[in-house]
PDB file of C-alpha atoms in Angstrom:
ATOM      1  CA  MET A   1     113.644  87.163 100.776  1.00 53.00           C
ATOM      2  CA  GLU A   2     110.253  85.969 100.194  1.00 67.00           C
ATOM      3  CA  LEU A   3     109.533  85.438 103.738  1.00 67.00           C
ATOM      4  CA  THR A   4     109.975  89.309 104.519  1.00 68.00           C
ATOM      5  CA  TYR A   5     108.535  89.737 101.366  1.00 65.00           C
ATOM      6  CA  ARG A   6     105.258  87.768 102.962  1.00 69.00           C
ATOM      7  CA  LYS A   7     105.955  89.550 106.296  1.00 73.00           C
ATOM      8  CA  ALA A   8     106.055  93.129 104.707  1.00 67.00           C
ATOM      9  CA  ILE A   9     102.572  92.259 103.094  1.00 69.00           C
ATOM     10  CA  LYS A  10     100.944  90.949 106.280  1.00 74.00           C
ATOM     11  CA  ASP A  11     102.497  94.246 108.331  1.00 77.00           C
ATOM     12  CA  ASP A  12     100.962  96.370 105.473  1.00 78.00           C
ATOM     13  CA  SER A  13      97.629  94.317 106.200  1.00 79.00           C
ATOM     14  CA  ASP A  14      97.942  94.379 109.726  1.00 82.00           C
ATOM     15  CA  LEU A  15      98.277  98.282 109.248  1.00 77.00           C
ATOM     16  CA  LEU A  16      95.105  99.278 107.141  1.00 78.00           C
ATOM     17  CA  ILE A  17      93.045  97.051 109.617  1.00 80.00           C
ATOM     18  CA  ASP A  18      94.471  99.501 112.497  1.00 79.00           C
ATOM     19  CA  ILE A  19      93.828 102.501 110.084  1.00 76.00           C
ATOM     20  CA  TYR A  20      90.039 101.541 109.545  1.00 76.00           C
ATOM     21  CA  ASN A  21      89.099 100.506 113.106  1.00 75.00           C
ATOM     22  CA  ALA A  22      91.039 103.605 114.497  1.00 76.00           C
ATOM     23  CA  SER A  23      88.490 105.486 112.026  1.00 74.00           C
ATOM     24  CA  PHE A  24      85.665 103.752 112.862  1.00 72.00           C
ATOM     25  CA  TYR A  25      86.256 104.421 116.676  1.00 69.00           C
ATOM     26  CA  ASP A  26      87.015 107.923 115.975  1.00 70.00           C
ATOM     27  CA  GLU A  27      83.132 108.249 114.603  1.00 71.00           C
ATOM     28  CA  LEU A  28      82.059 106.256 117.396  1.00 65.00           C
ATOM     29  CA  TYR A  29      83.851 108.775 120.006  1.00 64.00           C
ATOM     30  CA  PRO A  30      85.354 111.448 118.461  1.00 62.00           C
ATOM     31  CA  VAL A  31      88.705 112.545 119.471  1.00 59.00           C
ATOM     32  CA  TRP A  32      89.246 116.081 117.568  1.00 54.00           C
TER      33      TRP A  32
END
């Protein structure tokens, strides 16, 4: 259970990093 919990936290962190990088690139190269 704890391993799954830790993995979920890591996945959330990766997702936040992906969102941050995506918004950063959106400012450099606007897609909208």
